[in-house]
Amino acid sequence: MPRRRVFLAALLLFFWPALAQAAGPVPFSAQAFAAAQAAGKPILVQIHADWCPTCAAQKPILAALERKPEFANLVVFNIDFDSQKDLVRKFGAQMQSTLIAFHGAKETGRSVGETDRGKIEALLETAEAG
């Protein structure tokens, strides 16, 4: 293997955890959610709407918290409030800007309309602690 490929592969392996963590929220998938629950992962389901000012205020807070080392294993799923009404009902959300924390299959907490960084961080900590 040429040196350049070896070097690039080594860089990828070294930075992979940071790259995977930087991926941020992913669209909700029943299969991925079930797999994360079965693996006992800390999970955050965020129900948002693009037009929602509270959701817009939550976005940079969540992005910053997701980059913290203590939340490196957190799996974040996005559910669109307007186009995924079946999932909104499944999770019992009444409105956009709902954040639901899980540790594996157990719901550990939820908040609606929260924009206080400390309170959002405390919610994510419940997912980590189980």
Tab-separated table of N, CA, C and O in Angstrom:
chain	number	residue	atom	x	y	z
A	1	MET	N	0.855	-1.179	0.000
A	1	MET	CA	0.000	0.000	0.000
A	1	MET	C	0.899	1.239	0.000
A	1	MET	O	1.820	1.334	0.805
A	2	PRO	N	0.621	2.186	-0.866
A	2	PRO	CA	1.451	3.392	-0.901
A	2	PRO	C	1.415	4.135	0.435
A	2	PRO	O	0.441	4.071	1.180
A	3	ARG	N	2.488	4.835	0.716
A	3	ARG	CA	2.606	5.555	1.990
A	3	ARG	C	1.462	6.537	2.215
A	3	ARG	O	0.990	6.696	3.333
A	4	ARG	N	1.045	7.176	1.148
A	4	ARG	CA	-0.027	8.162	1.281
A	4	ARG	C	-1.313	7.512	1.803
A	4	ARG	O	-1.992	8.064	2.663
A	5	ARG	N	-1.644	6.350	1.287
A	5	ARG	CA	-2.856	5.646	1.744
A	5	ARG	C	-2.719	5.218	3.202
A	5	ARG	O	-3.672	5.290	3.964
A	6	VAL	N	-1.549	4.740	3.569
A	6	VAL	CA	-1.314	4.334	4.953
A	6	VAL	C	-1.470	5.547	5.872
A	6	VAL	O	-2.118	5.476	6.920
A	7	PHE	N	-0.892	6.660	5.453
A	7	PHE	CA	-0.994	7.879	6.245
A	7	PHE	C	-2.453	8.328	6.374
A	7	PHE	O	-2.913	8.669	7.466
A	8	LEU	N	-3.180	8.334	5.278
A	8	LEU	CA	-4.591	8.733	5.307
A	8	LEU	C	-5.425	7.779	6.163
A	8	LEU	O	-6.304	8.217	6.913
A	9	ALA	N	-5.148	6.489	6.065
A	9	ALA	CA	-5.871	5.513	6.888
A	9	ALA	C	-5.576	5.740	8.366
A	9	ALA	O	-6.471	5.672	9.211
A	10	ALA	N	-4.314	6.025	8.693
A	10	ALA	CA	-3.949	6.286	10.085
A	10	ALA	C	-4.640	7.546	10.598
A	10	ALA	O	-5.142	7.584	11.727
A	11	LEU	N	-4.697	8.588	9.775
A	11	LEU	CA	-5.401	9.812	10.172
A	11	LEU	C	-6.881	9.546	10.425
A	11	LEU	O	-7.450	10.024	11.400
A	12	LEU	N	-7.480	8.779	9.527
A	12	LEU	CA	-8.897	8.467	9.678
A	12	LEU	C	-9.151	7.697	10.971
A	12	LEU	O	-10.074	8.018	11.716
A	13	LEU	N	-8.327	6.710	11.258
A	13	LEU	CA	-8.494	5.940	12.495
A	13	LEU	C	-8.302	6.821	13.731
A	13	LEU	O	-9.019	6.689	14.720
A	14	PHE	N	-7.339	7.738	13.659
A	14	PHE	CA	-7.068	8.604	14.798
A	14	PHE	C	-8.223	9.572	15.056
A	14	PHE	O	-8.623	9.804	16.190
A	15	PHE	N	-8.765	10.140	13.964
A	15	PHE	CA	-9.803	11.155	14.110
A	15	PHE	C	-11.216	10.603	14.030
A	15	PHE	O	-12.175	11.343	14.179
A	16	TRP	N	-11.390	9.307	13.808
A	16	TRP	CA	-12.728	8.742	13.644
A	16	TRP	C	-13.679	9.044	14.802
A	16	TRP	O	-14.814	9.449	14.569
A	17	PRO	N	-13.262	8.888	16.066
A	17	PRO	CA	-14.203	9.203	17.150
A	17	PRO	C	-14.712	10.645	17.089
A	17	PRO	O	-15.889	10.899	17.277
A	18	ALA	N	-13.827	11.584	16.798
A	18	ALA	CA	-14.251	12.983	16.711
A	18	ALA	C	-15.165	13.206	15.511
A	18	ALA	O	-16.139	13.941	15.585
A	19	LEU	N	-14.856	12.547	14.390
A	19	LEU	CA	-15.707	12.685	13.212
A	19	LEU	C	-17.081	12.085	13.452
A	19	LEU	O	-18.100	12.661	13.072
A	20	ALA	N	-17.127	10.937	14.079
A	20	ALA	CA	-18.410	10.291	14.358
A	20	ALA	C	-19.218	11.143	15.318
A	20	ALA	O	-20.421	11.307	15.156
A	21	GLN	N	-18.552	11.721	16.305
A	21	GLN	CA	-19.238	12.558	17.282
A	21	GLN	C	-19.732	13.838	16.619
A	21	GLN	O	-20.801	14.334	16.939
A	22	ALA	N	-18.964	14.369	15.686
A	22	ALA	CA	-19.329	15.615	15.033
A	22	ALA	C	-20.496	15.444	14.072
A	22	ALA	O	-21.023	16.410	13.568
A	23	ALA	N	-20.889	14.214	13.831
A	23	ALA	CA	-21.969	13.972	12.885
A	23	ALA	C	-23.276	14.594	13.350
A	23	ALA	O	-24.102	14.977	12.546
A	24	GLY	N	-23.464	14.718	14.662
A	24	GLY	CA	-24.658	15.359	15.187
A	24	GLY	C	-25.904	14.513	15.036
A	24	GLY	O	-25.836	13.300	14.843
A	25	PRO	N	-27.053	15.169	15.125
A	25	PRO	CA	-28.325	14.451	15.068
A	25	PRO	C	-28.531	13.773	13.710
A	25	PRO	O	-28.047	14.249	12.697
A	26	VAL	N	-29.264	12.678	13.747
A	26	VAL	CA	-29.611	11.973	12.517
A	26	VAL	C	-31.132	11.859	12.443
A	26	VAL	O	-31.805	11.860	13.471
A	27	PRO	N	-31.662	11.780	11.232
A	27	PRO	CA	-33.108	11.576	11.121
A	27	PRO	C	-33.513	10.283	11.820
A	27	PRO	O	-32.767	9.300	11.807
A	28	PHE	N	-34.690	10.285	12.410
A	28	PHE	CA	-35.166	9.116	13.149
A	28	PHE	C	-35.380	7.943	12.209
A	28	PHE	O	-35.926	8.070	11.124
A	29	SER	N	-34.940	6.781	12.659
A	29	SER	CA	-35.178	5.510	11.984
A	29	SER	C	-35.541	4.509	13.079
A	29	SER	O	-34.829	4.412	14.085
A	30	ALA	N	-36.629	3.801	12.899
A	30	ALA	CA	-37.065	2.829	13.908
A	30	ALA	C	-35.982	1.786	14.160
A	30	ALA	O	-35.749	1.397	15.307
A	31	GLN	N	-35.305	1.357	13.099
A	31	GLN	CA	-34.259	0.343	13.245
A	31	GLN	C	-33.072	0.876	14.041
A	31	GLN	O	-32.563	0.208	14.940
A	32	ALA	N	-32.625	2.091	13.716
A	32	ALA	CA	-31.478	2.667	14.427
A	32	ALA	C	-31.835	2.958	15.884
A	32	ALA	O	-31.013	2.744	16.781
A	33	PHE	N	-33.057	3.422	16.118
A	33	PHE	CA	-33.496	3.702	17.485
A	33	PHE	C	-33.546	2.418	18.296
A	33	PHE	O	-33.038	2.366	19.416
A	34	ALA	N	-34.116	1.354	17.720
A	34	ALA	CA	-34.189	0.060	18.408
A	34	ALA	C	-32.792	-0.485	18.687
A	34	ALA	O	-32.538	-1.039	19.768
A	35	ALA	N	-31.884	-0.325	17.747
A	35	ALA	CA	-30.512	-0.812	17.937
A	35	ALA	C	-29.815	-0.042	19.060
A	35	ALA	O	-29.120	-0.635	19.891
A	36	ALA	N	-29.997	1.273	19.094
A	36	ALA	CA	-29.389	2.079	20.159
A	36	ALA	C	-29.980	1.706	21.517
A	36	ALA	O	-29.252	1.622	22.510
A	37	GLN	N	-31.283	1.452	21.548
A	37	GLN	CA	-31.912	1.034	22.805
A	37	GLN	C	-31.383	-0.324	23.245
A	37	GLN	O	-31.048	-0.513	24.412
A	38	ALA	N	-31.301	-1.273	22.314
A	38	ALA	CA	-30.827	-2.623	22.639
A	38	ALA	C	-29.381	-2.602	23.137
A	38	ALA	O	-29.000	-3.402	23.983
A	39	ALA	N	-28.591	-1.646	22.621
A	39	ALA	CA	-27.191	-1.531	23.026
A	39	ALA	C	-27.033	-0.768	24.347
A	39	ALA	O	-25.920	-0.628	24.844
A	40	GLY	N	-28.149	-0.292	24.902
A	40	GLY	CA	-28.081	0.437	26.163
A	40	GLY	C	-27.453	1.810	26.047
A	40	GLY	O	-26.899	2.340	27.004
A	41	LYS	N	-27.535	2.406	24.868
A	41	LYS	CA	-26.920	3.710	24.619
A	41	LYS	C	-27.724	4.838	25.251
A	41	LYS	O	-28.931	4.741	25.404
A	42	PRO	N	-27.054	5.938	25.580
A	42	PRO	CA	-27.782	7.154	25.930
A	42	PRO	C	-28.330	7.749	24.633
A	42	PRO	O	-27.619	7.823	23.623
A	43	ILE	N	-29.592	8.147	24.657
A	43	ILE	CA	-30.284	8.587	23.450
A	43	ILE	C	-31.016	9.893	23.744
A	43	ILE	O	-31.600	10.056	24.816
A	44	LEU	N	-31.006	10.777	22.767
A	44	LEU	CA	-31.834	11.976	22.823
A	44	LEU	C	-32.689	12.007	21.566
A	44	LEU	O	-32.171	11.909	20.452
A	45	VAL	N	-33.998	12.121	21.756
A	45	VAL	CA	-34.917	12.322	20.639
A	45	VAL	C	-35.317	13.786	20.692
A	45	VAL	O	-35.829	14.255	21.706
A	46	GLN	N	-35.043	14.498	19.608
A	46	GLN	CA	-35.403	15.908	19.570
A	46	GLN	C	-36.464	16.113	18.504
A	46	GLN	O	-36.298	15.736	17.357
A	47	ILE	N	-37.593	16.642	18.945
A	47	ILE	CA	-38.717	16.898	18.051
A	47	ILE	C	-38.696	18.389	17.753
A	47	ILE	O	-38.834	19.210	18.660
A	48	HIS	N	-38.452	18.702	16.501
A	48	HIS	CA	-38.228	20.093	16.134
A	48	HIS	C	-39.057	20.481	14.910
A	48	HIS	O	-39.602	19.619	14.211
A	49	ALA	N	-39.112	21.773	14.675
A	49	ALA	CA	-39.703	22.331	13.455
A	49	ALA	C	-38.765	23.433	12.976
A	49	ALA	O	-38.247	24.212	13.784
A	50	ASP	N	-38.546	23.498	11.682
A	50	ASP	CA	-37.626	24.495	11.132
A	50	ASP	C	-38.076	25.922	11.410
A	50	ASP	O	-37.254	26.820	11.541
A	51	TRP	N	-39.362	26.145	11.532
A	51	TRP	CA	-39.911	27.484	11.742
A	51	TRP	C	-39.951	27.908	13.215
A	51	TRP	O	-40.263	29.043	13.536
A	52	CYS	N	-39.613	26.986	14.101
A	52	CYS	CA	-39.765	27.196	15.546
A	52	CYS	C	-38.582	27.984	16.125
A	52	CYS	O	-37.439	27.512	16.083
A	53	PRO	N	-38.827	29.174	16.712
A	53	PRO	CA	-37.721	29.946	17.293
A	53	PRO	C	-37.092	29.268	18.515
A	53	PRO	O	-35.890	29.395	18.746
A	54	THR	N	-37.891	28.539	19.283
A	54	THR	CA	-37.339	27.829	20.436
A	54	THR	C	-36.409	26.712	19.964
A	54	THR	O	-35.329	26.513	20.530
A	55	CYS	N	-36.817	25.991	18.917
A	55	CYS	CA	-35.959	24.942	18.340
A	55	CYS	C	-34.650	25.543	17.833
A	55	CYS	O	-33.582	24.958	18.016
A	56	ALA	N	-34.743	26.718	17.214
A	56	ALA	CA	-33.547	27.398	16.722
A	56	ALA	C	-32.629	27.777	17.882
A	56	ALA	O	-31.399	27.702	17.757
A	57	ALA	N	-33.201	28.154	19.010
A	57	ALA	CA	-32.390	28.487	20.186
A	57	ALA	C	-31.762	27.240	20.800
A	57	ALA	O	-30.647	27.290	21.333
A	58	GLN	N	-32.453	26.098	20.726
A	58	GLN	CA	-31.921	24.847	21.267
A	58	GLN	C	-30.770	24.303	20.435
A	58	GLN	O	-29.855	23.665	20.972
A	59	LYS	N	-30.810	24.535	19.138
A	59	LYS	CA	-29.849	23.921	18.216
A	59	LYS	C	-28.383	24.172	18.587
A	59	LYS	O	-27.615	23.219	18.720
A	60	PRO	N	-27.935	25.433	18.781
A	60	PRO	CA	-26.517	25.611	19.128
A	60	PRO	C	-26.166	25.082	20.522
A	60	PRO	O	-25.038	24.642	20.753
A	61	ILE	N	-27.121	25.118	21.426
A	61	ILE	CA	-26.879	24.578	22.770
A	61	ILE	C	-26.638	23.075	22.680
A	61	ILE	O	-25.667	22.547	23.230
A	62	LEU	N	-27.517	22.383	21.958
A	62	LEU	CA	-27.364	20.940	21.803
A	62	LEU	C	-26.081	20.595	21.059
A	62	LEU	O	-25.369	19.660	21.431
A	63	ALA	N	-25.760	21.363	20.016
A	63	ALA	CA	-24.533	21.102	19.250
A	63	ALA	C	-23.303	21.219	20.151
A	63	ALA	O	-22.396	20.383	20.090
A	64	ALA	N	-23.271	22.236	20.997
A	64	ALA	CA	-22.131	22.409	21.900
A	64	ALA	C	-22.065	21.288	22.925
A	64	ALA	O	-20.980	20.755	23.206
A	65	LEU	N	-23.203	20.912	23.476
A	65	LEU	CA	-23.211	19.840	24.474
A	65	LEU	C	-22.827	18.498	23.863
A	65	LEU	O	-22.111	17.712	24.491
A	66	GLU	N	-23.267	18.233	22.649
A	66	GLU	CA	-22.943	16.961	21.988
A	66	GLU	C	-21.445	16.817	21.745
A	66	GLU	O	-20.949	15.700	21.621
A	67	ARG	N	-20.720	17.930	21.679
A	67	ARG	CA	-19.268	17.877	21.473
A	67	ARG	C	-18.500	17.621	22.761
A	67	ARG	O	-17.308	17.338	22.727
A	68	LYS	N	-19.167	17.725	23.912
A	68	LYS	CA	-18.481	17.497	25.185
A	68	LYS	C	-18.132	16.005	25.320
A	68	LYS	O	-18.928	15.152	24.955
A	69	PRO	N	-16.953	15.698	25.849
A	69	PRO	CA	-16.521	14.301	25.970
A	69	PRO	C	-17.504	13.422	26.745
A	69	PRO	O	-17.679	12.256	26.410
A	70	GLU	N	-18.161	13.980	27.750
A	70	GLU	CA	-19.085	13.162	28.541
A	70	GLU	C	-20.327	12.738	27.765
A	70	GLU	O	-21.041	11.840	28.175
A	71	PHE	N	-20.559	13.359	26.625
A	71	PHE	CA	-21.705	12.982	25.800
A	71	PHE	C	-21.268	12.331	24.484
A	71	PHE	O	-22.029	12.286	23.515
A	72	ALA	N	-20.056	11.810	24.464
A	72	ALA	CA	-19.508	11.207	23.241
A	72	ALA	C	-20.329	10.014	22.761
A	72	ALA	O	-20.375	9.732	21.562
A	73	ASN	N	-20.980	9.306	23.677
A	73	ASN	CA	-21.761	8.125	23.287
A	73	ASN	C	-23.232	8.433	23.027
A	73	ASN	O	-24.001	7.540	22.664
A	74	LEU	N	-23.637	9.691	23.208
A	74	LEU	CA	-25.029	10.074	23.027
A	74	LEU	C	-25.439	9.938	21.566
A	74	LEU	O	-24.764	10.430	20.669
A	75	VAL	N	-26.545	9.254	21.340
A	75	VAL	CA	-27.104	9.114	19.992
A	75	VAL	C	-28.300	10.057	19.915
A	75	VAL	O	-29.212	9.978	20.743
A	76	VAL	N	-28.277	10.960	18.942
A	76	VAL	CA	-29.320	11.980	18.828
A	76	VAL	C	-30.126	11.746	17.559
A	76	VAL	O	-29.575	11.684	16.468
A	77	PHE	N	-31.437	11.635	17.750
A	77	PHE	CA	-32.353	11.438	16.626
A	77	PHE	C	-33.249	12.661	16.478
A	77	PHE	O	-33.786	13.162	17.471
A	78	ASN	N	-33.418	13.118	15.258
A	78	ASN	CA	-34.321	14.222	14.936
A	78	ASN	C	-35.647	13.690	14.436
A	78	ASN	O	-35.675	12.760	13.617
A	79	ILE	N	-36.719	14.290	14.901
A	79	ILE	CA	-38.054	14.018	14.369
A	79	ILE	C	-38.643	15.366	13.972
A	79	ILE	O	-38.666	16.299	14.783
A	80	ASP	N	-39.087	15.472	12.729
A	80	ASP	CA	-39.684	16.709	12.245
A	80	ASP	C	-41.142	16.790	12.685
A	80	ASP	O	-41.946	15.920	12.350
A	81	PHE	N	-41.464	17.819	13.445
A	81	PHE	CA	-42.798	17.978	14.018
A	81	PHE	C	-43.880	18.044	12.947
A	81	PHE	O	-44.984	17.522	13.133
A	82	ASP	N	-43.578	18.653	11.814
A	82	ASP	CA	-44.584	18.860	10.773
A	82	ASP	C	-44.775	17.661	9.852
A	82	ASP	O	-45.900	17.370	9.459
A	83	SER	N	-43.703	16.974	9.522
A	83	SER	CA	-43.809	15.902	8.517
A	83	SER	C	-43.812	14.491	9.096
A	83	SER	O	-44.044	13.538	8.353
A	84	GLN	N	-43.565	14.344	10.395
A	84	GLN	CA	-43.515	13.016	10.996
A	84	GLN	C	-44.499	12.922	12.172
A	84	GLN	O	-44.147	12.511	13.271
A	85	LYS	N	-45.744	13.273	11.896
A	85	LYS	CA	-46.778	13.307	12.936
A	85	LYS	C	-46.972	11.953	13.620
A	85	LYS	O	-47.263	11.897	14.812
A	86	ASP	N	-46.810	10.853	12.871
A	86	ASP	CA	-46.956	9.531	13.482
A	86	ASP	C	-45.925	9.324	14.589
A	86	ASP	O	-46.237	8.798	15.660
A	87	LEU	N	-44.695	9.763	14.372
A	87	LEU	CA	-43.648	9.630	15.385
A	87	LEU	C	-43.865	10.610	16.539
A	87	LEU	O	-43.613	10.273	17.696
A	88	VAL	N	-44.339	11.795	16.217
A	88	VAL	CA	-44.643	12.775	17.265
A	88	VAL	C	-45.668	12.173	18.225
A	88	VAL	O	-45.515	12.237	19.448
A	89	ARG	N	-46.716	11.546	17.664
A	89	ARG	CA	-47.730	10.892	18.506
A	89	ARG	C	-47.146	9.705	19.265
A	89	ARG	O	-47.430	9.508	20.445
A	90	LYS	N	-46.311	8.908	18.578
A	90	LYS	CA	-45.706	7.729	19.217
A	90	LYS	C	-44.927	8.114	20.474
A	90	LYS	O	-44.966	7.406	21.475
A	91	PHE	N	-44.235	9.251	20.414
A	91	PHE	CA	-43.436	9.692	21.554
A	91	PHE	C	-44.236	10.570	22.518
A	91	PHE	O	-43.695	11.051	23.511
A	92	GLY	N	-45.506	10.768	22.236
A	92	GLY	CA	-46.366	11.524	23.137
A	92	GLY	C	-46.023	12.995	23.236
A	92	GLY	O	-46.285	13.625	24.252
A	93	ALA	N	-45.455	13.542	22.184
A	93	ALA	CA	-45.092	14.962	22.187
A	93	ALA	C	-46.300	15.800	21.793
A	93	ALA	O	-47.024	15.461	20.860
A	94	GLN	N	-46.504	16.879	22.499
A	94	GLN	CA	-47.611	17.776	22.212
A	94	GLN	C	-47.188	18.947	21.326
A	94	GLN	O	-48.034	19.578	20.719
A	95	MET	N	-45.883	19.227	21.326
A	95	MET	CA	-45.412	20.361	20.532
A	95	MET	C	-43.951	20.185	20.136
A	95	MET	O	-43.255	19.305	20.664
A	96	GLN	N	-43.538	21.028	19.198
A	96	GLN	CA	-42.137	21.057	18.783
A	96	GLN	C	-41.296	21.532	19.957
A	96	GLN	O	-41.831	21.931	20.976
A	97	SER	N	-40.022	21.473	19.822
A	97	SER	CA	-39.034	21.821	20.860
A	97	SER	C	-39.089	20.868	22.046
A	97	SER	O	-38.702	21.212	23.150
A	98	THR	N	-39.540	19.634	21.784
A	98	THR	CA	-39.574	18.598	22.816
A	98	THR	C	-38.282	17.793	22.752
A	98	THR	O	-37.878	17.343	21.681
A	99	LEU	N	-37.657	17.606	23.886
A	99	LEU	CA	-36.439	16.799	24.014
A	99	LEU	C	-36.755	15.633	24.943
A	99	LEU	O	-37.249	15.844	26.050
A	100	ILE	N	-36.465	14.409	24.477
A	100	ILE	CA	-36.759	13.211	25.266
A	100	ILE	C	-35.468	12.409	25.410
A	100	ILE	O	-34.861	12.017	24.415
A	101	ALA	N	-35.073	12.157	26.645
A	101	ALA	CA	-33.840	11.416	26.928
A	101	ALA	C	-34.170	9.974	27.288
A	101	ALA	O	-35.161	9.696	27.969
A	102	PHE	N	-33.327	9.072	26.823
A	102	PHE	CA	-33.445	7.643	27.123
A	102	PHE	C	-32.080	7.112	27.504
A	102	PHE	O	-31.060	7.585	27.019
A	103	HIS	N	-32.088	6.112	28.350
A	103	HIS	CA	-30.909	5.271	28.560
A	103	HIS	C	-31.370	3.874	28.176
A	103	HIS	O	-32.158	3.259	28.902
A	104	GLY	N	-30.918	3.427	27.016
A	104	GLY	CA	-31.451	2.174	26.483
A	104	GLY	C	-32.935	2.351	26.219
A	104	GLY	O	-33.355	3.331	25.622
A	105	ALA	N	-33.740	1.417	26.700
A	105	ALA	CA	-35.181	1.455	26.456
A	105	ALA	C	-35.930	2.309	27.479
A	105	ALA	O	-37.114	2.576	27.315
A	106	LYS	N	-35.242	2.774	28.517
A	106	LYS	CA	-35.899	3.517	29.593
A	106	LYS	C	-35.856	5.022	29.335
A	106	LYS	O	-34.780	5.603	29.165
A	107	GLU	N	-37.032	5.656	29.329
A	107	GLU	CA	-37.065	7.110	29.245
A	107	GLU	C	-36.593	7.666	30.580
A	107	GLU	O	-37.092	7.292	31.638
A	108	THR	N	-35.622	8.584	30.519
A	108	THR	CA	-35.049	9.138	31.744
A	108	THR	C	-35.488	10.575	32.005
A	108	THR	O	-35.252	11.087	33.092
A	109	GLY	N	-36.091	11.210	31.017
A	109	GLY	CA	-36.555	12.575	31.212
A	109	GLY	C	-36.989	13.203	29.909
A	109	GLY	O	-36.691	12.694	28.836
A	110	ARG	N	-37.728	14.310	30.039
A	110	ARG	CA	-38.128	15.072	28.860
A	110	ARG	C	-38.321	16.513	29.239
A	110	ARG	O	-38.556	16.834	30.401
A	111	SER	N	-38.216	17.363	28.240
A	111	SER	CA	-38.477	18.781	28.445
A	111	SER	C	-39.147	19.335	27.197
A	111	SER	O	-38.990	18.799	26.101
A	112	VAL	N	-39.902	20.396	27.394
A	112	VAL	CA	-40.588	21.059	26.287
A	112	VAL	C	-40.266	22.543	26.357
A	112	VAL	O	-40.461	23.177	27.399
A	113	GLY	N	-39.740	23.079	25.280
A	113	GLY	CA	-39.481	24.511	25.198
A	113	GLY	C	-38.310	24.998	26.019
A	113	GLY	O	-38.162	26.197	26.234
A	114	GLU	N	-37.450	24.107	26.453
A	114	GLU	CA	-36.326	24.486	27.315
A	114	GLU	C	-35.186	25.075	26.488
A	114	GLU	O	-34.766	24.476	25.498
A	115	THR	N	-34.677	26.233	26.912
A	115	THR	CA	-33.523	26.835	26.245
A	115	THR	C	-32.401	27.165	27.233
A	115	THR	O	-31.410	27.781	26.844
A	116	ASP	N	-32.551	26.764	28.460
A	116	ASP	CA	-31.501	26.973	29.457
A	116	ASP	C	-30.457	25.871	29.309
A	116	ASP	O	-30.774	24.689	29.458
A	117	ARG	N	-29.228	26.266	29.006
A	117	ARG	CA	-28.159	25.289	28.752
A	117	ARG	C	-27.983	24.318	29.921
A	117	ARG	O	-27.818	23.117	29.722
A	118	GLY	N	-28.000	24.820	31.134
A	118	GLY	CA	-27.805	23.965	32.306
A	118	GLY	C	-28.893	22.918	32.442
A	118	GLY	O	-28.619	21.760	32.774
A	119	LYS	N	-30.120	23.307	32.176
A	119	LYS	CA	-31.231	22.352	32.276
A	119	LYS	C	-31.180	21.323	31.147
A	119	LYS	O	-31.484	20.146	31.373
A	120	ILE	N	-30.795	21.751	29.956
A	120	ILE	CA	-30.661	20.798	28.852
A	120	ILE	C	-29.517	19.834	29.143
A	120	ILE	O	-29.635	18.625	28.926
A	121	GLU	N	-28.412	20.341	29.673
A	121	GLU	CA	-27.286	19.481	30.034
A	121	GLU	C	-27.700	18.471	31.101
A	121	GLU	O	-27.344	17.295	31.031
A	122	ALA	N	-28.479	18.913	32.075
A	122	ALA	CA	-28.965	17.995	33.125
A	122	ALA	C	-29.834	16.908	32.515
A	122	ALA	O	-29.769	15.749	32.942
A	123	LEU	N	-30.645	17.247	31.518
A	123	LEU	CA	-31.456	16.244	30.837
A	123	LEU	C	-30.568	15.208	30.143
A	123	LEU	O	-30.798	13.998	30.258
A	124	LEU	N	-29.536	15.689	29.446
A	124	LEU	CA	-28.625	14.755	28.758
A	124	LEU	C	-27.888	13.874	29.763
A	124	LEU	O	-27.622	12.700	29.485
A	125	GLU	N	-27.578	14.409	30.920
A	125	GLU	CA	-26.907	13.622	31.958
A	125	GLU	C	-27.798	12.473	32.439
A	125	GLU	O	-27.278	11.414	32.797
A	126	THR	N	-29.110	12.658	32.426
A	126	THR	CA	-29.995	11.553	32.824
A	126	THR	C	-29.887	10.396	31.832
A	126	THR	O	-30.007	9.237	32.227
A	127	ALA	N	-29.671	10.717	30.569
A	127	ALA	CA	-29.507	9.675	29.547
A	127	ALA	C	-28.200	8.926	29.766
A	127	ALA	O	-28.129	7.704	29.581
A	128	GLU	N	-27.169	9.640	30.137
A	128	GLU	CA	-25.870	9.020	30.374
A	128	GLU	C	-25.900	8.136	31.617
A	128	GLU	O	-25.352	7.041	31.633
A	129	ALA	N	-26.547	8.628	32.663
A	129	ALA	CA	-26.552	7.914	33.945
A	129	ALA	C	-27.506	6.723	33.949
A	129	ALA	O	-27.290	5.754	34.660
A	130	GLY	N	-28.565	6.843	33.180
A	130	GLY	CA	-29.551	5.747	33.158
A	130	GLY	C	-30.473	5.903	34.274
A	130	GLY	O	-31.212	5.376	34.865
